Short mmCIF file of C-alpha atoms in Angstrom, two decimals:
data_model
loop_
_atom_site.label_atom_id
_atom_site.label_comp_id
_atom_site.label_asym_id
_atom_site.label_seq_id
_atom_site.Cartn_x
_atom_site.Cartn_y
_atom_site.Cartn_z
CA UNK A 180 20.49 33.50 28.96
CA UNK A 181 18.16 30.61 30.36
CA UNK A 182 16.77 32.24 33.41
CA UNK A 183 14.74 29.00 35.61
CA UNK A 184 12.65 30.48 38.23
CA UNK A 185 12.94 28.68 41.76
CA UNK A 186 10.74 31.00 42.98
CA UNK A 187 6.84 31.10 42.36
CA UNK A 188 7.94 32.58 38.76
CA UNK A 189 5.05 34.78 38.34
CA UNK A 190 5.65 38.54 36.95
CA UNK A 191 5.52 39.98 39.90
CA UNK A 192 6.20 38.08 43.28
CA UNK A 193 4.07 37.97 46.55
CA UNK A 194 4.69 40.08 49.53
CA UNK A 195 7.68 39.00 51.51
CA UNK A 196 8.76 36.58 48.69
CA UNK A 197 12.31 37.03 47.72
CA UNK A 198 13.68 36.40 44.04
CA UNK A 199 15.40 32.76 43.40
CA UNK A 200 16.20 31.91 40.22
CA UNK A 201 19.07 30.12 38.20
CA UNK A 202 20.69 31.73 35.06
CA UNK A 203 22.22 29.40 32.54
CA UNK A 204 25.01 30.95 30.05
CA UNK A 205 24.44 30.36 26.74
CA UNK A 206 28.02 28.26 25.88
CA UNK A 207 28.31 26.18 23.43
CA UNK A 208 28.19 22.41 24.68
CA UNK A 209 25.80 23.49 27.16
CA UNK A 210 22.60 20.98 27.39
CA UNK A 211 19.45 21.90 29.64
CA UNK A 212 17.02 19.65 29.99
CA UNK A 213 13.65 20.70 31.99
CA UNK A 214 10.32 20.18 32.17
CA UNK A 215 8.91 23.68 30.82
CA UNK A 216 5.21 23.36 31.93
CA UNK A 217 6.71 22.38 35.38
CA UNK A 218 9.21 24.86 35.58
CA UNK A 219 9.09 28.66 35.51
CA UNK A 220 11.47 30.15 33.08
CA UNK A 221 12.36 32.95 30.98
CA UNK A 222 14.93 33.35 27.76
CA UNK A 223 16.92 36.79 28.74
CA UNK A 224 17.91 39.36 25.91
CA UNK A 225 21.77 38.80 24.73
CA UNK A 226 23.87 40.89 22.67
CA UNK A 227 25.60 38.10 21.10
CA UNK A 228 24.87 35.64 18.19
CA UNK A 229 23.34 32.36 19.47
CA UNK A 230 22.04 28.89 17.86
CA UNK A 231 19.38 26.84 20.01
CA UNK A 232 17.54 23.67 19.43
CA UNK A 233 13.92 23.15 21.07
CA UNK A 234 12.65 19.97 21.40
CA UNK A 235 9.24 19.14 22.99
CA UNK A 236 8.62 15.21 24.07
CA UNK A 237 5.04 14.71 24.87
CA UNK A 238 4.74 11.26 23.64
CA UNK A 239 5.77 9.30 20.83
CA UNK A 240 5.79 10.27 17.17
CA UNK A 241 2.87 8.64 15.35
CA UNK A 242 2.19 8.26 11.39
CA UNK A 243 -0.56 10.68 12.07
CA UNK A 244 1.46 13.30 13.48
CA UNK A 245 4.05 13.12 10.48
CA UNK A 246 0.57 13.31 8.12
CA UNK A 247 -0.16 16.25 9.93
CA UNK A 248 3.21 17.95 9.62
CA UNK A 249 3.23 17.23 5.74
CA UNK A 250 -0.07 18.61 5.15
CA UNK A 251 -2.29 15.73 5.22
CA UNK A 252 -0.15 13.28 2.94
CA UNK A 253 2.97 11.51 4.33
CA UNK A 254 5.96 12.38 2.48
CA UNK A 255 9.02 9.66 1.84
CA UNK A 256 11.20 12.77 2.12
CA UNK A 257 9.63 14.11 5.55
CA UNK A 258 9.38 11.15 6.69
CA UNK A 259 13.33 10.72 6.34
CA UNK A 260 14.10 14.16 7.25
CA UNK A 261 12.29 13.59 10.88
CA UNK A 262 13.81 10.00 11.37
CA UNK A 263 17.25 11.73 10.57
CA UNK A 264 16.50 14.80 13.20
CA UNK A 265 14.99 12.30 15.96
CA UNK A 266 18.68 10.36 15.16
CA UNK A 267 20.58 13.22 15.53
CA UNK A 268 18.87 14.73 18.69
CA UNK A 269 18.90 11.20 20.30
CA UNK A 270 22.60 10.64 19.80
CA UNK A 271 23.26 14.55 20.88
CA UNK A 272 21.22 13.14 24.28
CA UNK A 273 23.65 10.05 24.93
CA UNK A 274 26.87 11.84 23.87
CA UNK A 275 25.88 14.41 26.25
CA UNK A 276 24.54 12.39 29.19
CA UNK A 277 27.60 9.91 28.69
CA UNK A 278 30.01 12.64 29.10
#
């Protein structure tokens, strides 16, 4: 499960504060989008198998980013794989948000 804290989200709540959180079950077809540096959250242990795709979108990807991921050189294979991955994520988001 993904637990998103709606309280202060620390390891220990201040005196008098009641816990407040939203649990999201790991069900197929579930898409959760949130600003992870603003919403305190944790991934809880599970006994069942799960698959997660995680991505962080902080700014547009540049050629320097690709070179850095490639160990300093821009590889056409790596550029192609990155383009395919970005396309799949984009199509997935469009389909999920359009439903």
